[in-house]
Coordinates of C-alpha atoms and ligand atoms in Angstrom, one line a residue:
M105 CA 106.0 60.4 96.8
N106 CA 105.5 62.4 99.7
S107 CA 102.6 60.4 101.9
L108 CA 100.1 63.9 101.9
A109 CA 99.7 63.5 98.3
I110 CA 99.5 59.8 98.8
E111 CA 96.4 60.6 101.0
L112 CA 94.7 63.2 98.6
N113 CA 94.8 60.7 95.4
E114 CA 93.7 58.2 98.2
I115 CA 90.3 60.2 98.1
L116 CA 90.3 61.2 94.8
K117 CA 91.1 57.7 93.5
D118 CA 87.6 56.4 91.9
T119 CA 86.8 59.4 90.4
A120 CA 87.3 61.7 87.2
V121 CA 89.8 63.8 88.9
G122 CA 92.0 61.1 90.0
R123 CA 91.5 59.5 87.2
M124 CA 93.2 62.4 84.9
L125 CA 94.8 64.1 87.5
S126 CA 98.6 64.5 85.6
G127 CA 102.3 63.9 87.2
F128 CA 102.5 67.0 88.8
G129 CA 98.4 66.9 89.8
K130 CA 99.8 63.2 91.5
R131 CA 102.4 64.8 93.5
I132 CA 101.1 68.1 94.5
Y133 CA 99.9 68.5 98.2
F134 CA 100.1 71.1 100.8
P135 CA 102.5 70.7 103.6
H136 CA 102.0 70.8 107.0
G137 CA 104.6 73.8 107.1
I138 CA 104.4 77.3 107.7
I139 CA 101.3 78.0 106.4
A140 CA 99.1 75.8 108.0
Q141 CA 101.0 75.8 111.2
S142 CA 100.8 79.5 111.2
A143 CA 96.9 79.5 110.6
E144 CA 96.4 77.1 113.5
A145 CA 98.6 79.6 115.4
K146 CA 96.4 82.5 114.3
K147 CA 93.4 81.0 115.9
S148 CA 95.1 79.7 119.5
A149 CA 98.2 81.6 120.2
R150 CA 97.0 83.4 123.0
T151 CA 100.9 84.6 124.2
A152 CA 102.6 85.2 121.1
N153 CA 102.7 84.5 117.5
G154 CA 105.9 83.9 116.2
T155 CA 104.7 81.6 113.7
I156 CA 104.6 84.0 110.0
G157 CA 107.4 85.8 107.8
M158 CA 105.7 89.0 108.6
A159 CA 106.7 92.3 111.2
Y160 CA 104.0 93.3 114.0
S161 CA 103.9 96.0 116.7
G162 CA 100.9 96.7 118.7
G163 CA 98.8 93.5 117.5
K164 CA 99.2 95.4 114.0
P165 CA 101.6 94.7 110.8
M166 CA 104.2 97.5 110.7
L167 CA 102.8 99.3 107.9
L168 CA 104.6 102.4 106.0
P169 CA 102.7 106.0 106.6
A170 CA 103.1 106.8 102.9
L171 CA 101.7 103.1 102.1
K172 CA 98.6 104.2 104.3
R173 CA 98.0 107.5 103.3
C174 CA 97.3 105.8 99.5
L175 CA 94.7 103.8 101.1
P176 CA 92.7 105.3 104.3
D177 CA 89.8 103.2 103.9
F178 CA 91.5 99.9 104.5
E179 CA 92.4 98.6 107.7
D180 CA 96.4 97.7 107.8
E181 CA 95.9 94.1 107.6
E182 CA 93.4 94.6 104.7
I183 CA 96.5 96.1 103.0
V184 CA 99.9 93.9 103.8
A185 CA 98.7 91.0 105.6
Y186 CA 99.2 87.7 103.8
A187 CA 95.7 86.2 102.4
P188 CA 95.1 82.8 102.8
T189 CA 96.7 80.4 100.6
A190 CA 93.2 79.7 99.1
G191 CA 92.1 83.1 99.6
N192 CA 90.1 85.7 101.9
E193 CA 87.6 83.3 103.1
K194 CA 84.8 86.0 103.0
V195 CA 86.0 86.1 98.9
R196 CA 85.1 82.7 98.8
E197 CA 81.7 82.9 100.0
L198 CA 80.7 85.5 98.6
W199 CA 81.7 84.7 95.0
K200 CA 79.9 81.5 95.4
K201 CA 76.8 83.4 96.2
L202 CA 77.6 85.7 93.5
L203 CA 77.7 82.9 91.0
L204 CA 74.6 81.1 92.3
Q205 CA 72.8 84.1 91.7
K206 CA 74.1 84.8 87.8
N207 CA 73.6 81.0 87.1
P208 CA 70.3 80.2 88.9
S209 CA 70.0 76.8 87.7
L210 CA 73.8 75.6 89.3
N211 CA 73.5 73.2 92.1
P212 CA 75.2 74.1 95.0
A213 CA 76.0 70.9 96.1
H214 CA 77.7 70.3 92.9
I215 CA 80.6 72.5 93.4
S216 CA 83.0 73.7 95.7
L217 CA 84.1 76.6 97.3
P218 CA 86.2 79.2 95.0
V219 CA 89.6 79.2 95.6
V220 CA 91.5 82.6 94.8
T221 CA 94.1 82.9 92.0
P222 CA 95.7 86.1 90.9
G223 CA 94.0 86.3 87.5
I224 CA 91.8 84.0 85.3
T225 CA 95.2 83.1 83.8
A226 CA 96.6 81.8 86.5
S227 CA 93.3 79.8 87.5
I228 CA 94.1 78.3 83.8
S229 CA 97.5 77.5 84.6
Y230 CA 97.1 76.0 87.5
T231 CA 94.1 74.1 86.0
A232 CA 96.6 72.9 83.0
E233 CA 99.7 72.2 85.6
L234 CA 96.9 69.7 87.1
F235 CA 95.1 68.2 84.6
L236 CA 97.5 67.8 81.9
D237 CA 100.7 66.0 81.0
P238 CA 102.9 66.1 78.2
G239 CA 101.5 65.3 74.9
Q240 CA 98.2 65.3 76.1
T241 CA 95.6 66.8 74.1
I242 CA 92.8 70.0 74.7
L243 CA 90.2 71.0 72.6
S244 CA 90.0 74.0 72.4
A245 CA 87.9 76.8 69.5
Y246 CA 90.0 77.6 66.6
P247 CA 90.8 80.8 66.7
A248 CA 91.4 81.1 70.5
W249 CA 92.8 83.4 73.0
D250 CA 97.0 83.4 71.8
N251 CA 97.9 82.7 75.7
Y252 CA 96.2 79.3 75.7
A253 CA 98.9 77.8 73.1
L254 CA 101.9 79.3 75.8
I255 CA 99.7 78.0 78.9
F256 CA 98.9 74.6 77.5
E257 CA 101.8 74.0 74.9
E258 CA 104.9 75.9 76.2
R259 CA 104.3 75.5 79.8
V260 CA 103.0 72.0 80.3
G261 CA 104.1 70.3 76.8
A262 CA 100.3 69.6 75.9
V263 CA 98.8 69.8 72.5
M264 CA 96.3 72.2 71.7
R265 CA 93.6 70.9 69.1
G266 CA 92.1 73.5 67.7
V267 CA 88.7 72.9 66.2
S268 CA 86.5 75.9 64.0
F269 CA 83.9 76.8 65.8
F270 CA 81.6 78.1 63.6
D271 CA 79.9 76.6 60.2
S272 CA 79.1 79.0 57.2
A273 CA 76.0 80.4 58.8
G274 CA 77.6 81.7 61.6
C275 CA 76.6 79.1 64.1
L276 CA 78.3 76.5 66.4
D277 CA 79.2 73.6 64.0
I278 CA 78.0 71.3 66.6
P279 CA 78.6 68.1 64.2
K280 CA 82.3 69.4 63.9
I281 CA 82.9 69.7 68.0
R282 CA 81.3 66.9 68.7
E283 CA 83.6 64.7 65.8
A284 CA 86.4 65.4 67.8
V285 CA 85.3 65.0 71.5
Q286 CA 84.4 61.6 70.0
E287 CA 88.2 60.9 68.7
E288 CA 89.1 62.2 72.0
A289 CA 86.5 60.2 73.8
R290 CA 87.8 56.9 71.9
K291 CA 91.3 57.8 73.1
G292 CA 89.8 57.2 76.8
S293 CA 89.7 60.7 78.0
V294 CA 88.3 64.5 76.6
R295 CA 90.1 67.7 77.8
V296 CA 88.1 70.7 76.5
I297 CA 88.6 74.8 77.2
L298 CA 85.3 76.3 75.9
N299 CA 85.2 80.1 76.5
F300 CA 82.2 81.6 76.0
P301 CA 81.9 85.2 75.2
N302 CA 84.9 84.1 73.4
N303 CA 88.0 86.0 72.3
P304 CA 88.2 86.6 69.9
A305 CA 85.2 85.9 67.9
G306 CA 83.3 87.8 70.3
Y307 CA 80.5 84.7 70.6
S308 CA 78.4 83.4 72.9
P309 CA 76.3 80.1 72.6
N310 CA 72.7 79.9 72.2
E311 CA 70.6 77.5 74.8
T312 CA 70.5 75.3 71.6
E313 CA 73.9 75.4 71.2
A314 CA 75.0 75.4 74.8
R315 CA 73.1 72.3 75.4
A316 CA 74.5 70.9 72.1
I317 CA 77.7 71.3 73.6
A318 CA 77.0 69.4 77.0
Q319 CA 75.4 66.6 75.2
C320 CA 78.2 65.6 73.2
L321 CA 80.5 65.8 76.6
Y322 CA 77.6 63.8 78.2
E323 CA 78.0 61.5 75.4
A324 CA 81.3 60.9 75.6
A325 CA 81.5 60.3 79.5
E326 CA 78.6 58.0 78.6
S327 CA 81.1 56.2 76.2
G328 CA 83.3 55.5 79.2
A329 CA 85.7 58.1 78.6
D330 CA 86.0 61.0 82.1
V331 CA 86.1 64.7 80.7
L332 CA 87.8 67.9 81.7
A333 CA 85.7 70.9 80.6
I334 CA 87.6 74.2 81.2
C335 CA 84.9 77.0 81.1
D336 CA 87.0 80.3 80.9
D337 CA 84.1 82.6 81.9
A338 CA 86.7 85.6 81.3
Y339 CA 84.0 87.7 79.9
F340 CA 80.5 86.7 81.6
G341 CA 77.4 88.5 81.5
F342 CA 78.3 90.8 78.5
F343 CA 75.7 89.5 76.7
Y344 CA 74.2 92.2 74.1
E345 CA 71.6 89.4 72.4
D346 CA 68.2 88.6 74.0
D347 CA 68.5 85.0 72.7
I348 CA 72.3 84.2 74.0
Y349 CA 72.3 81.6 77.1
K350 CA 72.7 83.8 79.7
E351 CA 74.2 81.3 82.1
S352 CA 77.9 79.9 81.8
I353 CA 78.3 76.4 80.6
F354 CA 79.6 75.5 83.5
S355 CA 75.7 75.2 85.2
L356 CA 75.0 72.7 82.4
L357 CA 78.5 70.7 83.0
S358 CA 78.3 71.0 86.9
G359 CA 75.4 68.3 87.5
L360 CA 75.9 66.2 83.9
H361 CA 77.8 63.3 84.6
E362 CA 79.8 61.3 87.1
R363 CA 83.0 61.6 84.4
V364 CA 82.7 65.1 83.9
L365 CA 84.8 67.6 85.7
A366 CA 84.0 71.2 84.9
V367 CA 86.5 73.7 86.3
K368 CA 85.1 77.4 85.8
T369 CA 87.8 80.0 85.5
D370 CA 86.4 83.2 86.1
G371 CA 87.2 86.3 88.3
P372 CA 86.2 90.0 88.2
T373 CA 89.1 90.8 86.0
K374 CA 86.2 91.8 83.1
E375 CA 83.4 91.4 84.6
D376 CA 84.0 94.8 87.3
Y377 CA 86.6 96.4 85.3
N378 CA 89.9 95.7 87.5
W379 CA 91.7 94.0 85.2
G380 CA 95.0 94.8 87.1
L381 CA 94.5 94.1 90.5
R382 CA 94.8 90.5 89.7
L383 CA 92.3 88.7 91.0
A384 CA 90.1 85.5 90.1
M385 CA 88.7 82.6 91.0
V386 CA 88.7 78.7 90.2
T387 CA 85.9 76.9 90.7
I388 CA 85.4 73.0 90.4
G389 CA 82.3 71.1 89.3
S390 CA 81.2 67.4 89.1
K391 CA 78.4 65.4 89.9
G392 CA 80.7 62.6 90.7
L393 CA 82.4 64.7 93.9
Q394 CA 81.3 65.4 97.4
S395 CA 82.6 67.6 100.0
R396 CA 85.8 65.8 101.0
H397 CA 87.2 64.8 97.4
F398 CA 85.8 68.7 96.8
D399 CA 88.4 69.4 99.9
A400 CA 91.2 67.4 98.8
L401 CA 91.1 69.0 95.1
V402 CA 91.6 72.1 96.6
T403 CA 94.2 71.2 98.2
K404 CA 95.8 69.7 95.1
F405 CA 95.1 73.7 93.8
M406 CA 96.5 75.4 97.0
G407 CA 99.8 73.5 96.7
T408 CA 99.6 74.5 93.3
I409 CA 99.0 77.9 93.7
R410 CA 101.7 78.0 97.4
S411 CA 104.5 77.1 95.2
S412 CA 104.0 79.5 92.8
V413 CA 103.3 83.0 93.9
S414 CA 102.5 81.7 97.3
C415 CA 99.3 83.3 97.9
S416 CA 97.4 86.0 95.9
N417 CA 96.9 90.1 96.5
T418 CA 95.5 90.8 99.3
L419 CA 94.5 94.6 98.5
A420 CA 92.7 93.2 96.0
Q421 CA 90.7 90.8 97.7
S422 CA 90.0 93.5 100.2
M423 CA 89.0 95.9 97.5
F424 CA 86.6 93.4 96.2
L425 CA 84.7 93.0 99.1
K426 CA 84.7 96.4 99.4
T427 CA 83.3 97.4 96.0
C428 CA 80.7 94.8 96.2
A429 CA 79.4 96.1 99.3
D430 CA 79.5 99.9 98.2
E431 CA 76.2 100.7 97.0
S432 CA 76.6 102.4 94.1
T433 CA 78.2 99.8 92.6
S434 CA 75.2 97.1 90.8
A435 CA 74.3 100.6 88.9
Q436 CA 77.5 102.0 87.9
K437 CA 78.0 98.5 86.2
T438 CA 74.7 99.0 84.5
V439 CA 76.3 102.1 83.0
F440 CA 79.3 100.8 82.1
F441 CA 77.2 97.8 80.6
D442 CA 74.9 99.7 78.6
I443 CA 78.0 102.0 77.4
M444 CA 79.6 98.5 76.0
K445 CA 76.3 97.7 74.2
E446 CA 76.1 100.9 72.8
R447 CA 79.8 100.3 71.3
Y448 CA 78.3 96.6 70.4
N449 CA 75.4 98.1 68.5
E450 CA 77.5 100.4 66.4
V451 CA 80.0 97.8 65.2
K452 CA 77.0 95.3 64.7
K453 CA 75.3 98.8 62.0
I454 CA 78.5 99.7 60.8
V455 CA 79.4 95.7 59.7
R456 CA 76.3 94.4 58.4
A457 CA 76.5 98.2 56.2
H458 CA 79.8 96.0 54.9
K459 CA 78.2 92.7 54.7
Y460 CA 79.7 92.1 51.2
H461 CA 83.4 93.1 51.6
P462 CA 85.6 91.0 49.5
R463 CA 88.2 90.9 52.3
L464 CA 86.8 90.8 55.1
T465 CA 84.5 88.5 56.5
P466 CA 83.2 89.3 60.0
M467 CA 82.9 86.6 62.5
P468 CA 80.0 85.8 64.1
F469 CA 79.7 87.9 67.6
N470 CA 77.1 88.8 69.8
S471 CA 78.9 89.5 73.2
G472 CA 82.4 90.5 75.1
Y473 CA 85.0 93.0 74.4
F474 CA 85.8 92.1 70.9
M475 CA 84.8 91.7 67.4
S476 CA 87.3 89.5 64.5
M477 CA 87.3 90.0 60.9
R478 CA 88.8 86.9 58.5
C479 CA 90.6 88.4 55.5
N480 CA 90.1 86.7 52.5
G481 CA 93.6 87.2 50.1
I482 CA 95.4 89.4 52.4
D483 CA 97.7 89.4 55.2
A484 CA 96.4 90.3 58.3
G485 CA 99.6 91.5 59.8
R486 CA 100.1 94.0 56.6
L487 CA 96.9 95.0 57.3
R488 CA 97.2 96.1 61.0
R489 CA 100.7 97.3 60.1
E490 CA 99.0 99.6 57.6
L491 CA 96.4 100.3 59.6
L492 CA 98.8 102.0 62.6
E493 CA 101.1 103.5 60.5
K494 CA 98.6 105.1 58.3
Y495 CA 95.6 105.3 60.2
G496 CA 97.2 105.6 63.8
I497 CA 94.7 102.6 65.2
G498 CA 96.0 99.6 66.8
V499 CA 94.3 96.4 66.2
I500 CA 95.3 92.8 67.0
A501 CA 96.4 90.6 63.9
F502 CA 96.8 87.0 64.8
G503 CA 97.1 83.5 62.9
G504 CA 98.0 86.0 59.5
E505 CA 94.3 85.2 58.7
Y506 CA 92.3 87.3 60.9
I507 CA 92.3 90.8 63.2
R508 CA 90.9 91.2 66.4
V509 CA 89.1 95.1 67.4
A510 CA 88.3 95.7 70.8
F511 CA 85.1 97.6 70.6
S512 CA 85.2 97.9 74.4
A513 CA 88.4 100.0 74.3
I514 CA 87.1 102.6 71.9
E515 CA 84.1 105.6 72.1
K516 CA 81.5 105.0 70.2
E517 CA 81.9 108.1 67.9
L518 CA 85.0 107.0 67.3
L519 CA 83.8 103.6 65.5
P520 CA 82.6 104.9 62.6
E521 CA 86.0 106.5 61.5
V522 CA 87.7 103.0 62.8
F523 CA 86.5 100.7 60.9
T524 CA 85.9 102.8 57.6
A525 CA 89.6 102.5 58.1
I526 CA 89.9 99.2 58.3
Y527 CA 87.5 98.6 55.3
E528 CA 89.5 101.0 52.9
A529 CA 93.3 99.9 54.6
A530 CA 92.0 95.8 53.0
L531 CA 91.2 97.0 49.4
N532 CA 94.2 99.3 49.5
I533 CA 97.1 96.4 50.3
P534 CA 98.4 94.3 47.8
S535 CA 96.5 90.8 48.0
S536 CA 99.0 88.3 49.6
S537 CA 98.6 85.8 46.9
Ligands
LIG1938 C1 89.7 84.0 77.0 C2 90.7 85.0 78.3 N1 90.5 84.0 78.8 C3 91.7 84.7 80.6 C4 91.9 86.0 80.1 C5 92.9 86.4 81.6 O1 92.3 87.2 82.2 P1 92.8 87.8 83.6 O2 93.7 89.3 83.3 O3 91.7 87.9 84.8 O4 94.3 86.9 83.4 C6 92.1 86.6 79.2 C7 92.0 88.1 78.7 O5 92.5 88.7 77.8 C8 90.7 86.4 78.0 O6 90.7 87.1 76.8

């Protein structure tokens, strides 16, 4: 093993991180190579800087005029210079500040500086690579975002254990979640991904439920198990009901217990409506970690980033800073939020009116971009095809028994037509039994 990896492992050895790192997580390090030497030169090379593989002229990166014309408001460096491996420092600092504003009970001493990644998918993937070995189990809600299976099972060879998160009353099934956590705890460690607002259901817990989940993980830690809780907050902030717990569950987990390692994966992707810019964050939180531990784990993330995409998109980071500094942003976000909430309310009204539909049962929803329905006695794939072919309506079918509707992408005025078609098609297609 590389001596730099050994050094990092030595720093982390008596922590939950050290105990839960995967084989890859133990091996990975960040070399004192091109990136580190070039960062040093950037500060001190007064005469000439011949370290980095970029082309400079007159002290600026060479920039094609056609590219510059697309982006007149940006400095050349903000467009094409490589970003630091862990991200632009200003972006990292700002995201931390925003996290603390959005989650007032978060203790800054318990969290790291966020690391920039090229999308929340990447944040989850890197975390999976660092903390899951082939054959290890990770708990998740069932149904879950389909990319979790690709990341956890196909990419790192782990086993996803889906827990049906909802009881028949439409609340989080805490006893079932507790049982699954305890079973994993008895094996020595618990790995879980929590996604609220949830994809595909569109559910977020109320405060009692959020605290109950935290309590389950606390009990596991107290029983001697190390706990990794990935908080996938992709849809953070799209909360449409008053009783929803308005902070990320990361707030409850990051200061919970020395054995609990919380990893928050989030970013402006959905929150700030910039899906394709590929900019996200990963932030570590644990009561058991001090700054030297955070630095060591951030270094492991840097090695993971360096060995995959090398660094994240510079322009997306520059754009994020400009967007946040722009006076119009906050008001515009409120306008967009209100549009989303109106759509949610419209869907809620329609779904209530079809409460007793024999073939479609809504999953609980109160937040996010989506709502999903369980198909009773009909094949979800068949329903999807019928909707597409006969009505020209696109929805997602998954698991053979669910359909998901992204109301985020449908005008409010169209929602009655869309749902009328869904309910009608579900009655008209032949039963699967
Ligand atoms: C639950 C969940 N997590 C993460 C992501 C990925 O976000 P990103 O586009 O930033 O990779 C999505 C996107 O659909 C999602 O639904």
